[in-house]
PDB file of C-alpha atoms in Angstrom:
ATOM      1  CA  MET A 193     -37.648  40.792  34.675  1.00  0.00           C
ATOM      2  CA  ASP A 194     -37.756  37.735  32.419  1.00  0.00           C
ATOM      3  CA  THR A 195     -37.373  34.164  33.694  1.00  0.00           C
ATOM      4  CA  ILE A 196     -33.775  33.864  32.454  1.00  0.00           C
ATOM      5  CA  THR A 197     -32.695  37.000  34.319  1.00  0.00           C
ATOM      6  CA  HIS A 198     -34.363  35.808  37.526  1.00  0.00           C
ATOM      7  CA  THR A 199     -32.566  32.475  37.146  1.00  0.00           C
ATOM      8  CA  LEU A 200     -29.264  34.304  36.661  1.00  0.00           C
ATOM      9  CA  PHE A 201     -29.979  36.251  39.843  1.00  0.00           C
ATOM     10  CA  GLY A 202     -30.434  32.979  41.716  1.00  0.00           C
ATOM     11  CA  VAL A 203     -27.302  31.328  40.340  1.00  0.00           C
ATOM     12  CA  GLY A 204     -25.326  34.535  40.840  1.00  0.00           C
ATOM     13  CA  LEU A 205     -26.475  34.743  44.448  1.00  0.00           C
ATOM     14  CA  TYR A 206     -25.453  31.133  45.038  1.00  0.00           C
ATOM     15  CA  HIS A 207     -21.962  31.677  43.620  1.00  0.00           C
ATOM     16  CA  ALA A 208     -21.494  34.846  45.686  1.00  0.00           C
ATOM     17  CA  VAL A 209     -21.775  32.801  48.899  1.00  0.00           C
ATOM     18  CA  LYS A 210     -18.592  31.263  50.330  1.00  0.00           C
ATOM     19  CA  LYS A 211     -19.058  27.492  50.487  1.00  0.00           C
ATOM     20  CA  SER A 212     -15.567  26.108  51.163  1.00  0.00           C
ATOM     21  CA  GLU A 213     -16.675  24.427  54.395  1.00  0.00           C
ATOM     22  CA  GLU A 214     -20.113  23.299  53.217  1.00  0.00           C
ATOM     23  CA  THR A 215     -21.087  19.685  52.641  1.00  0.00           C
ATOM     24  CA  LYS A 216     -22.555  18.513  49.336  1.00  0.00           C
ATOM     25  CA  LYS A 217     -26.063  18.489  50.839  1.00  0.00           C
ATOM     26  CA  GLU A 218     -25.611  22.021  52.199  1.00  0.00           C
ATOM     27  CA  LYS A 219     -24.448  23.288  48.790  1.00  0.00           C
ATOM     28  CA  GLN A 220     -27.442  21.632  47.135  1.00  0.00           C
ATOM     29  CA  ALA A 221     -29.776  23.238  49.659  1.00  0.00           C
ATOM     30  CA  LEU A 222     -28.223  26.657  49.041  1.00  0.00           C
ATOM     31  CA  LEU A 223     -28.500  26.302  45.260  1.00  0.00           C
ATOM     32  CA  PHE A 224     -32.111  25.130  45.530  1.00  0.00           C
ATOM     33  CA  THR A 225     -33.004  28.007  47.838  1.00  0.00           C
ATOM     34  CA  ALA A 226     -31.296  30.671  45.712  1.00  0.00           C
ATOM     35  CA  ILE A 227     -32.859  29.536  42.420  1.00  0.00           C
ATOM     36  CA  VAL A 228     -36.358  28.737  43.703  1.00  0.00           C
ATOM     37  CA  GLY A 229     -36.366  31.925  45.775  1.00  0.00           C
ATOM     38  CA  SER A 230     -35.523  33.860  42.620  1.00  0.00           C
ATOM     39  CA  GLN A 231     -38.544  32.354  40.836  1.00  0.00           C
ATOM     40  CA  ILE A 232     -41.208  31.688  43.454  1.00  0.00           C
ATOM     41  CA  PRO A 233     -43.020  35.071  43.367  1.00  0.00           C
ATOM     42  CA  ASP A 234     -44.000  34.264  39.756  1.00  0.00           C
ATOM     43  CA  ILE A 235     -46.086  31.339  40.978  1.00  0.00           C
ATOM     44  CA  ASP A 236     -48.998  33.754  40.583  1.00  0.00           C
ATOM     45  CA  VAL A 237     -49.164  32.820  36.869  1.00  0.00           C
ATOM     46  CA  ILE A 238     -51.356  29.871  37.862  1.00  0.00           C
ATOM     47  CA  SER A 239     -54.106  32.350  38.806  1.00  0.00           C
ATOM     48  CA  GLN A 240     -54.983  32.421  35.094  1.00  0.00           C
ATOM     49  CA  LEU A 241     -56.572  29.008  35.611  1.00  0.00           C
ATOM     50  CA  TRP A 242     -59.410  30.363  37.750  1.00  0.00           C
ATOM     51  CA  ASP A 243     -59.622  33.973  36.604  1.00  0.00           C
ATOM     52  CA  GLN A 244     -63.190  34.480  35.397  1.00  0.00           C
ATOM     53  CA  GLU A 245     -63.392  38.251  35.895  1.00  0.00           C
ATOM     54  CA  GLY A 246     -60.364  39.545  33.993  1.00  0.00           C
ATOM     55  CA  MET A 247     -58.340  40.171  37.146  1.00  0.00           C
ATOM     56  CA  TYR A 248     -55.151  38.405  36.100  1.00  0.00           C
ATOM     57  CA  GLN A 249     -53.522  41.695  35.124  1.00  0.00           C
ATOM     58  CA  MET A 250     -53.789  42.792  38.765  1.00  0.00           C
ATOM     59  CA  TRP A 251     -53.052  39.402  40.286  1.00  0.00           C
ATOM     60  CA  HIS A 252     -49.847  38.844  38.296  1.00  0.00           C
ATOM     61  CA  ARG A 253     -46.990  40.524  40.166  1.00  0.00           C
ATOM     62  CA  GLY A 254     -49.480  41.329  42.912  1.00  0.00           C
ATOM     63  CA  ILE A 255     -49.477  39.984  46.473  1.00  0.00           C
ATOM     64  CA  THR A 256     -46.888  37.287  45.648  1.00  0.00           C
ATOM     65  CA  HIS A 257     -44.448  40.095  44.814  1.00  0.00           C
ATOM     66  CA  SER A 258     -45.128  42.036  47.992  1.00  0.00           C
ATOM     67  CA  LEU A 259     -42.149  42.926  50.142  1.00  0.00           C
ATOM     68  CA  LEU A 260     -44.297  42.030  53.140  1.00  0.00           C
ATOM     69  CA  LEU A 261     -44.706  38.446  51.908  1.00  0.00           C
ATOM     70  CA  ALA A 262     -40.957  37.908  51.369  1.00  0.00           C
ATOM     71  CA  PRO A 263     -40.331  36.496  54.895  1.00  0.00           C
ATOM     72  CA  VAL A 264     -43.158  34.007  54.335  1.00  0.00           C
ATOM     73  CA  TRP A 265     -41.537  32.762  51.130  1.00  0.00           C
ATOM     74  CA  ALA A 266     -38.165  32.590  52.910  1.00  0.00           C
ATOM     75  CA  LEU A 267     -39.659  30.505  55.727  1.00  0.00           C
ATOM     76  CA  LEU A 268     -41.232  28.146  53.178  1.00  0.00           C
ATOM     77  CA  LEU A 269     -37.870  27.723  51.425  1.00  0.00           C
ATOM     78  CA  TYR A 270     -36.192  27.089  54.787  1.00  0.00           C
ATOM     79  CA  LEU A 271     -38.703  24.340  55.570  1.00  0.00           C
ATOM     80  CA  LEU A 272     -38.316  22.829  52.088  1.00  0.00           C
ATOM     81  CA  ALA A 273     -34.521  22.710  52.561  1.00  0.00           C
ATOM     82  CA  ILE A 274     -35.060  20.760  55.783  1.00  0.00           C
ATOM     83  CA  ALA A 275     -37.555  18.416  54.111  1.00  0.00           C
ATOM     84  CA  PHE A 276     -35.595  17.763  50.899  1.00  0.00           C
ATOM     85  CA  PHE A 277     -31.964  18.005  52.006  1.00  0.00           C
ATOM     86  CA  ARG A 278     -32.083  17.553  55.796  1.00  0.00           C
ATOM     87  CA  VAL A 279     -30.229  20.857  56.050  1.00  0.00           C
ATOM     88  CA  LYS A 280     -31.139  23.205  58.883  1.00  0.00           C
ATOM     89  CA  GLN A 281     -29.112  26.393  58.585  1.00  0.00           C
ATOM     90  CA  ARG A 282     -30.164  29.898  59.498  1.00  0.00           C
ATOM     91  CA  ARG A 283     -28.510  31.339  56.422  1.00  0.00           C
ATOM     92  CA  ILE A 284     -30.802  29.238  54.208  1.00  0.00           C
ATOM     93  CA  PHE A 285     -33.617  31.491  55.443  1.00  0.00           C
ATOM     94  CA  TYR A 286     -31.612  34.651  54.746  1.00  0.00           C
ATOM     95  CA  ILE A 287     -30.498  33.527  51.276  1.00  0.00           C
ATOM     96  CA  GLY A 288     -34.127  32.733  50.458  1.00  0.00           C
ATOM     97  CA  LEU A 289     -35.223  36.113  51.785  1.00  0.00           C
ATOM     98  CA  LEU A 290     -32.571  37.935  49.750  1.00  0.00           C
ATOM     99  CA  ALA A 291     -33.475  35.998  46.591  1.00  0.00           C
ATOM    100  CA  VAL A 292     -37.157  36.923  46.912  1.00  0.00           C
ATOM    101  CA  VAL A 293     -36.397  40.574  47.689  1.00  0.00           C
ATOM    102  CA  ILE A 294     -34.103  40.787  44.639  1.00  0.00           C
ATOM    103  CA  HIS A 295     -36.856  39.315  42.453  1.00  0.00           C
ATOM    104  CA  ASN A 296     -39.540  41.674  43.745  1.00  0.00           C
ATOM    105  CA  THR A 297     -37.356  44.779  43.659  1.00  0.00           C
ATOM    106  CA  SER A 298     -35.996  44.113  40.172  1.00  0.00           C
ATOM    107  CA  ASP A 299     -39.578  43.805  38.899  1.00  0.00           C
ATOM    108  CA  VAL A 300     -40.363  47.255  40.308  1.00  0.00           C
ATOM    109  CA  LEU A 301     -37.676  48.673  38.018  1.00  0.00           C
ATOM    110  CA  ASN A 302     -39.390  47.769  34.738  1.00  0.00           C
ATOM    111  CA  ALA A 303     -42.591  49.071  33.180  1.00  0.00           C
ATOM    112  CA  TRP A 304     -44.753  46.148  34.300  1.00  0.00           C
ATOM    113  CA  GLY A 305     -44.288  46.962  37.992  1.00  0.00           C
ATOM    114  CA  THR A 306     -45.474  45.057  41.077  1.00  0.00           C
ATOM    115  CA  GLY A 307     -47.810  45.254  44.029  1.00  0.00           C
ATOM    116  CA  TYR A 308     -44.729  45.893  46.140  1.00  0.00           C
ATOM    117  CA  LEU A 309     -46.632  46.883  49.295  1.00  0.00           C
ATOM    118  CA  GLU A 310     -49.780  44.762  49.009  1.00  0.00           C
ATOM    119  CA  PRO A 311     -52.017  44.300  50.950  1.00  0.00           C
ATOM    120  CA  VAL A 312     -51.215  47.585  52.727  1.00  0.00           C
ATOM    121  CA  SER A 313     -51.404  49.447  49.412  1.00  0.00           C
ATOM    122  CA  ASP A 314     -52.821  48.302  46.061  1.00  0.00           C
ATOM    123  CA  VAL A 315     -50.729  50.863  44.155  1.00  0.00           C
ATOM    124  CA  ARG A 316     -48.794  49.268  41.305  1.00  0.00           C
ATOM    125  CA  LEU A 317     -45.222  50.433  41.883  1.00  0.00           C
ATOM    126  CA  THR A 318     -43.220  50.820  38.684  1.00  0.00           C
ATOM    127  CA  LEU A 319     -40.209  52.926  37.718  1.00  0.00           C
ATOM    128  CA  GLY A 320     -39.742  51.797  34.106  1.00  0.00           C
ATOM    129  CA  THR A 321     -36.014  52.471  34.251  1.00  0.00           C
ATOM    130  CA  ILE A 322     -34.792  48.934  33.471  1.00  0.00           C
ATOM    131  CA  PRO A 323     -36.055  46.801  30.559  1.00  0.00           C
ATOM    132  CA  ILE A 324     -37.514  43.360  31.238  1.00  0.00           C
ATOM    133  CA  ILE A 325     -34.512  41.895  29.412  1.00  0.00           C
ATOM    134  CA  ASP A 326     -31.377  43.869  30.278  1.00  0.00           C
ATOM    135  CA  VAL A 327     -28.362  43.081  28.086  1.00  0.00           C
ATOM    136  CA  VAL A 328     -25.985  44.819  30.500  1.00  0.00           C
ATOM    137  CA  ILE A 329     -27.011  42.515  33.359  1.00  0.00           C
ATOM    138  CA  TRP A 330     -26.685  39.485  31.080  1.00  0.00           C
ATOM    139  CA  THR A 331     -23.239  40.656  29.939  1.00  0.00           C
ATOM    140  CA  ILE A 332     -22.023  41.134  33.511  1.00  0.00           C
ATOM    141  CA  PHE A 333     -23.163  37.648  34.492  1.00  0.00           C
ATOM    142  CA  LEU A 334     -21.643  36.122  31.341  1.00  0.00           C
ATOM    143  CA  SER A 335     -18.320  37.790  32.158  1.00  0.00           C
ATOM    144  CA  ALA A 336     -18.511  36.461  35.721  1.00  0.00           C
ATOM    145  CA  PHE A 337     -19.155  32.895  34.533  1.00  0.00           C
ATOM    146  CA  LEU A 338     -16.251  33.107  32.066  1.00  0.00           C
ATOM    147  CA  LEU A 339     -13.933  34.423  34.780  1.00  0.00           C
ATOM    148  CA  LYS A 340     -15.030  31.641  37.088  1.00  0.00           C
ATOM    149  CA  ARG A 341     -14.330  29.071  34.384  1.00  0.00           C
ATOM    150  CA  PHE A 342     -10.989  30.354  33.092  1.00  0.00           C
ATOM    151  CA  SER A 343      -9.344  32.188  36.009  1.00  0.00           C
ATOM    152  CA  SER A 344      -7.986  31.181  39.380  1.00  0.00           C
ATOM    153  CA  LEU A 345     -10.030  33.818  41.214  1.00  0.00           C
ATOM    154  CA  SER A 346     -12.530  32.652  43.802  1.00  0.00           C
ATOM    155  CA  ALA A 347     -16.100  32.278  42.569  1.00  0.00           C
ATOM    156  CA  SER A 348     -17.515  34.164  45.535  1.00  0.00           C
ATOM    157  CA  GLY A 349     -15.180  37.110  44.910  1.00  0.00           C
ATOM    158  CA  ILE A 350     -15.989  37.217  41.191  1.00  0.00           C
ATOM    159  CA  PHE A 351     -19.735  37.167  41.710  1.00  0.00           C
ATOM    160  CA  ARG A 352     -19.689  39.678  44.548  1.00  0.00           C
ATOM    161  CA  TRP A 353     -17.977  42.095  42.191  1.00  0.00           C
ATOM    162  CA  ALA A 354     -20.544  41.194  39.539  1.00  0.00           C
ATOM    163  CA  TRP A 355     -23.305  42.185  41.946  1.00  0.00           C
ATOM    164  CA  VAL A 356     -21.530  45.478  42.625  1.00  0.00           C
ATOM    165  CA  MET A 357     -21.383  46.180  38.877  1.00  0.00           C
ATOM    166  CA  ILE A 358     -25.067  45.293  38.444  1.00  0.00           C
ATOM    167  CA  ALA A 359     -26.038  47.577  41.314  1.00  0.00           C
ATOM    168  CA  LEU A 360     -23.957  50.397  39.817  1.00  0.00           C
ATOM    169  CA  HIS A 361     -25.570  49.875  36.404  1.00  0.00           C
ATOM    170  CA  ILE A 362     -29.074  49.974  37.925  1.00  0.00           C
ATOM    171  CA  VAL A 363     -28.302  53.153  39.863  1.00  0.00           C
ATOM    172  CA  ILE A 364     -26.909  54.956  36.796  1.00  0.00           C
ATOM    173  CA  GLN A 365     -29.649  53.737  34.442  1.00  0.00           C
ATOM    174  CA  SER A 366     -32.406  54.576  36.925  1.00  0.00           C
ATOM    175  CA  ALA A 367     -31.009  57.999  37.785  1.00  0.00           C
ATOM    176  CA  LEU A 368     -30.751  58.891  34.096  1.00  0.00           C
ATOM    177  CA  GLY A 369     -34.250  57.628  33.304  1.00  0.00           C
ATOM    178  CA  LEU A 370     -35.874  59.390  36.237  1.00  0.00           C
ATOM    179  CA  THR A 371     -34.125  62.614  35.214  1.00  0.00           C
ATOM    180  CA  PHE A 372     -35.659  62.355  31.742  1.00  0.00           C
ATOM    181  CA  LEU A 373     -39.057  61.598  33.275  1.00  0.00           C
ATOM    182  CA  HIS A 374     -38.786  64.609  35.599  1.00  0.00           C
ATOM    183  CA  GLU A 375     -38.146  66.884  32.620  1.00  0.00           C
ATOM    184  CA  ALA A 376     -41.050  65.336  30.673  1.00  0.00           C
ATOM    185  CA  LYS A 377     -43.478  65.998  33.523  1.00  0.00           C
ATOM    186  CA  LYS A 378     -42.892  69.724  32.985  1.00  0.00           C
ATOM    187  CA  GLU A 379     -44.398  69.396  29.504  1.00  0.00           C
ATOM    188  CA  TYR A 380     -47.183  66.860  30.058  1.00  0.00           C
ATOM    189  CA  GLU A 381     -50.164  66.472  32.383  1.00  0.00           C
ATOM    190  CA  HIS A 382     -49.262  62.808  32.789  1.00  0.00           C
ATOM    191  CA  ALA A 383     -45.992  61.080  31.953  1.00  0.00           C
ATOM    192  CA  THR A 384     -44.486  57.663  32.466  1.00  0.00           C
ATOM    193  CA  LEU A 385     -41.325  55.835  31.419  1.00  0.00           C
ATOM    194  CA  SER A 386     -40.395  52.588  29.703  1.00  0.00           C
ATOM    195  CA  ALA A 387     -36.745  51.601  29.282  1.00  0.00           C
ATOM    196  CA  ASP A 388     -35.702  50.364  25.847  1.00  0.00           C
ATOM    197  CA  PHE A 389     -33.557  47.298  25.263  1.00  0.00           C
ATOM    198  CA  VAL A 390     -30.735  49.609  24.130  1.00  0.00           C
ATOM    199  CA  PRO A 391     -28.862  50.609  27.319  1.00  0.00           C
ATOM    200  CA  TRP A 392     -29.463  54.165  28.566  1.00  0.00           C
ATOM    201  CA  GLN A 393     -32.263  54.762  26.079  1.00  0.00           C
ATOM    202  CA  TYR A 394     -35.920  55.173  27.090  1.00  0.00           C
ATOM    203  CA  THR A 395     -39.390  55.806  25.761  1.00  0.00           C
ATOM    204  CA  VAL A 396     -41.215  58.622  27.518  1.00  0.00           C
ATOM    205  CA  ILE A 397     -44.981  58.417  27.204  1.00  0.00           C
ATOM    206  CA  GLY A 398     -46.629  61.787  27.799  1.00  0.00           C
ATOM    207  CA  LYS A 399     -50.305  62.728  27.791  1.00  0.00           C
ATOM    208  CA  ASN A 400     -51.962  66.126  27.397  1.00  0.00           C
ATOM    209  CA  GLY A 401     -55.729  65.992  27.127  1.00  0.00           C
ATOM    210  CA  GLU A 402     -56.597  63.464  24.417  1.00  0.00           C
ATOM    211  CA  GLU A 403     -53.136  63.444  22.860  1.00  0.00           C
ATOM    212  CA  VAL A 404     -50.499  60.880  23.820  1.00  0.00           C
ATOM    213  CA  ASP A 405     -46.887  61.276  22.645  1.00  0.00           C
ATOM    214  CA  LEU A 406     -44.295  58.538  22.500  1.00  0.00           C
ATOM    215  CA  ALA A 407     -40.782  59.946  22.519  1.00  0.00           C
ATOM    216  CA  LEU A 408     -37.447  58.193  22.289  1.00  0.00           C
ATOM    217  CA  VAL A 409     -34.994  59.863  24.648  1.00  0.00           C
ATOM    218  CA  SER A 410     -31.294  59.427  25.383  1.00  0.00           C
ATOM    219  CA  LEU A 411     -28.230  61.558  25.994  1.00  0.00           C
ATOM    220  CA  TRP A 412     -27.095  61.212  22.371  1.00  0.00           C
ATOM    221  CA  ARG A 413     -30.386  61.873  20.583  1.00  0.00           C
ATOM    222  CA  GLY A 414     -32.288  64.175  22.932  1.00  0.00           C
ATOM    223  CA  PHE A 415     -36.105  64.095  23.086  1.00  0.00           C
ATOM    224  CA  ASP A 416     -37.524  62.716  19.841  1.00  0.00           C
ATOM    225  CA  VAL A 417     -41.319  62.363  19.558  1.00  0.00           C
ATOM    226  CA  HIS A 418     -41.882  59.623  16.983  1.00  0.00           C
ATOM    227  CA  THR A 419     -45.561  58.747  17.521  1.00  0.00           C
ATOM    228  CA  THR A 420     -48.646  60.712  18.537  1.00  0.00           C
ATOM    229  CA  LEU A 421     -51.823  58.834  19.473  1.00  0.00           C
ATOM    230  CA  GLN A 422     -55.350  60.147  19.933  1.00  0.00           C
ATOM    231  CA  SER A 423     -57.398  58.983  22.913  1.00  0.00           C
ATOM    232  CA  ASP A 424     -61.187  59.437  22.899  1.00  0.00           C
ATOM    233  CA  GLU A 425     -61.735  60.500  26.505  1.00  0.00           C
ATOM    234  CA  SER A 426     -65.427  61.316  25.998  1.00  0.00           C
ATOM    235  CA  VAL A 427     -66.649  57.832  25.105  1.00  0.00           C
ATOM    236  CA  ASP A 428     -68.616  55.732  27.621  1.00  0.00           C
ATOM    237  CA  LEU A 429     -66.528  52.661  28.452  1.00  0.00           C
ATOM    238  CA  GLU A 430     -69.193  50.836  30.453  1.00  0.00           C
ATOM    239  CA  PRO A 431     -70.312  48.674  27.476  1.00  0.00           C
ATOM    240  CA  LEU A 432     -66.678  47.604  27.064  1.00  0.00           C
ATOM    241  CA  PHE A 433     -66.287  46.881  30.776  1.00  0.00           C
ATOM    242  CA  ALA A 434     -69.523  44.867  30.803  1.00  0.00           C
ATOM    243  CA  GLU A 435     -68.399  42.616  27.954  1.00  0.00           C
ATOM    244  CA  LYS A 436     -64.678  42.610  28.707  1.00  0.00           C
ATOM    245  CA  PRO A 437     -64.039  42.950  32.464  1.00  0.00           C
ATOM    246  CA  GLU A 438     -60.306  42.723  31.820  1.00  0.00           C
ATOM    247  CA  ALA A 439     -60.588  46.168  30.209  1.00  0.00           C
ATOM    248  CA  ARG A 440     -61.577  47.705  33.550  1.00  0.00           C
ATOM    249  CA  THR A 441     -58.626  45.923  35.140  1.00  0.00           C
ATOM    250  CA  LEU A 442     -56.269  47.312  32.482  1.00  0.00           C
ATOM    251  CA  THR A 443     -57.467  50.895  33.014  1.00  0.00           C
ATOM    252  CA  LYS A 444     -56.858  50.519  36.736  1.00  0.00           C
ATOM    253  CA  TRP A 445     -53.505  48.768  36.328  1.00  0.00           C
ATOM    254  CA  SER A 446     -51.959  51.149  33.783  1.00  0.00           C
ATOM    255  CA  PRO A 447     -50.744  54.686  34.617  1.00  0.00           C
ATOM    256  CA  PHE A 448     -53.083  55.779  31.806  1.00  0.00           C
ATOM    257  CA  VAL A 449     -54.586  54.168  28.698  1.00  0.00           C
ATOM    258  CA  VAL A 450     -55.399  55.205  25.154  1.00  0.00           C
ATOM    259  CA  VAL A 451     -59.114  54.894  24.397  1.00  0.00           C
ATOM    260  CA  VAL A 452     -59.981  53.792  20.849  1.00  0.00           C
ATOM    261  CA  ASN A 453     -63.451  54.420  19.423  1.00  0.00           C
ATOM    262  CA  GLU A 454     -63.428  54.113  15.656  1.00  0.00           C
ATOM    263  CA  ASP A 455     -64.595  51.869  12.817  1.00  0.00           C
ATOM    264  CA  GLY A 456     -66.947  50.000  15.129  1.00  0.00           C
ATOM    265  CA  ARG A 457     -64.153  49.159  17.578  1.00  0.00           C
ATOM    266  CA  LEU A 458     -64.175  50.219  21.195  1.00  0.00           C
ATOM    267  CA  GLY A 459     -61.156  49.464  23.304  1.00  0.00           C
ATOM    268  CA  VAL A 460     -58.272  50.539  25.488  1.00  0.00           C
ATOM    269  CA  PHE A 461     -54.559  49.845  25.405  1.00  0.00           C
ATOM    270  CA  ASP A 462     -51.468  50.623  27.437  1.00  0.00           C
ATOM    271  CA  PRO A 463     -49.234  52.956  25.369  1.00  0.00           C
ATOM    272  CA  ARG A 464     -46.081  51.884  27.226  1.00  0.00           C
ATOM    273  CA  PHE A 465     -46.132  48.649  25.209  1.00  0.00           C
ATOM    274  CA  TYR A 466     -47.027  50.212  21.852  1.00  0.00           C
ATOM    275  CA  ARG A 467     -44.869  48.774  19.069  1.00  0.00           C
ATOM    276  CA  ASN A 468     -45.389  48.589  15.319  1.00  0.00           C
ATOM    277  CA  GLY A 469     -48.868  50.080  15.404  1.00  0.00           C
ATOM    278  CA  GLU A 470     -50.297  48.129  18.329  1.00  0.00           C
ATOM    279  CA  SER A 471     -49.898  47.402  22.020  1.00  0.00           C
ATOM    280  CA  PHE A 472     -49.690  43.840  23.273  1.00  0.00           C
ATOM    281  CA  LEU A 473     -51.636  45.003  26.342  1.00  0.00           C
ATOM    282  CA  SER A 474     -54.979  45.874  24.826  1.00  0.00           C
ATOM    283  CA  VAL A 475     -58.644  44.950  25.117  1.00  0.00           C
ATOM    284  CA  PHE A 476     -61.130  45.599  22.299  1.00  0.00           C
ATOM    285  CA  LEU A 477     -64.834  45.098  21.707  1.00  0.00           C
ATOM    286  CA  GLU A 478     -65.452  44.574  18.006  1.00  0.00           C
TER     287      GLU A 478
END
């Protein structure tokens, strides 16, 4: 998910906790833990500073997003709460743990995916059922903040119901998307899914041989193939990998890539992010 959504998760988690008997320092520690815990897995962006072999694509949302590392992050947040706020509460650890797990799990839901089980497995786990920016989640949180501001209802009650609505939205959206993907796999050798920003609408990317279809799919428009791409599967990619090691990383990271070999250009791109004639995840050798 995007940084704003992760921040909303943290603030929403904080408001869902009952704090009527907490001191000011304890509330500050809870807010710090919830927000930082909702962001801390993305600390892996700094790996760009020392990446010399084109591995950032694998490192980003890799081990830092592992479910197995979540308790380590929670312990760090617990120790930081003690150091910064002199607050030593067991639930600080659990709020931090929940914040990290929400971050990691929500990132599994979009097309980018995560190394959810690293280092036990290096498989990039991705469902593609929720967009990186989800307007439904934003709308639910906005409604919760407005209710908190203008109603007499308790903040914890409002935000707990908001979390229930978000969970229900994710279940419905994911179930619908996975159903579409299941049907697509009957027609294609390989198929993957990328949720659109329009709720309950998806792009199915299907591959048969050297042909890759991009189809917009929803309950109201059916299965509409709008783009067909050609992938040159016979070309030797070693020259590309030698000059652009990030290309090898991309082919390993993506469910499948489109290989381009024309007009003196050799390259690969991820078709899940293909918009307006190009993919923003691409590597080319001119």
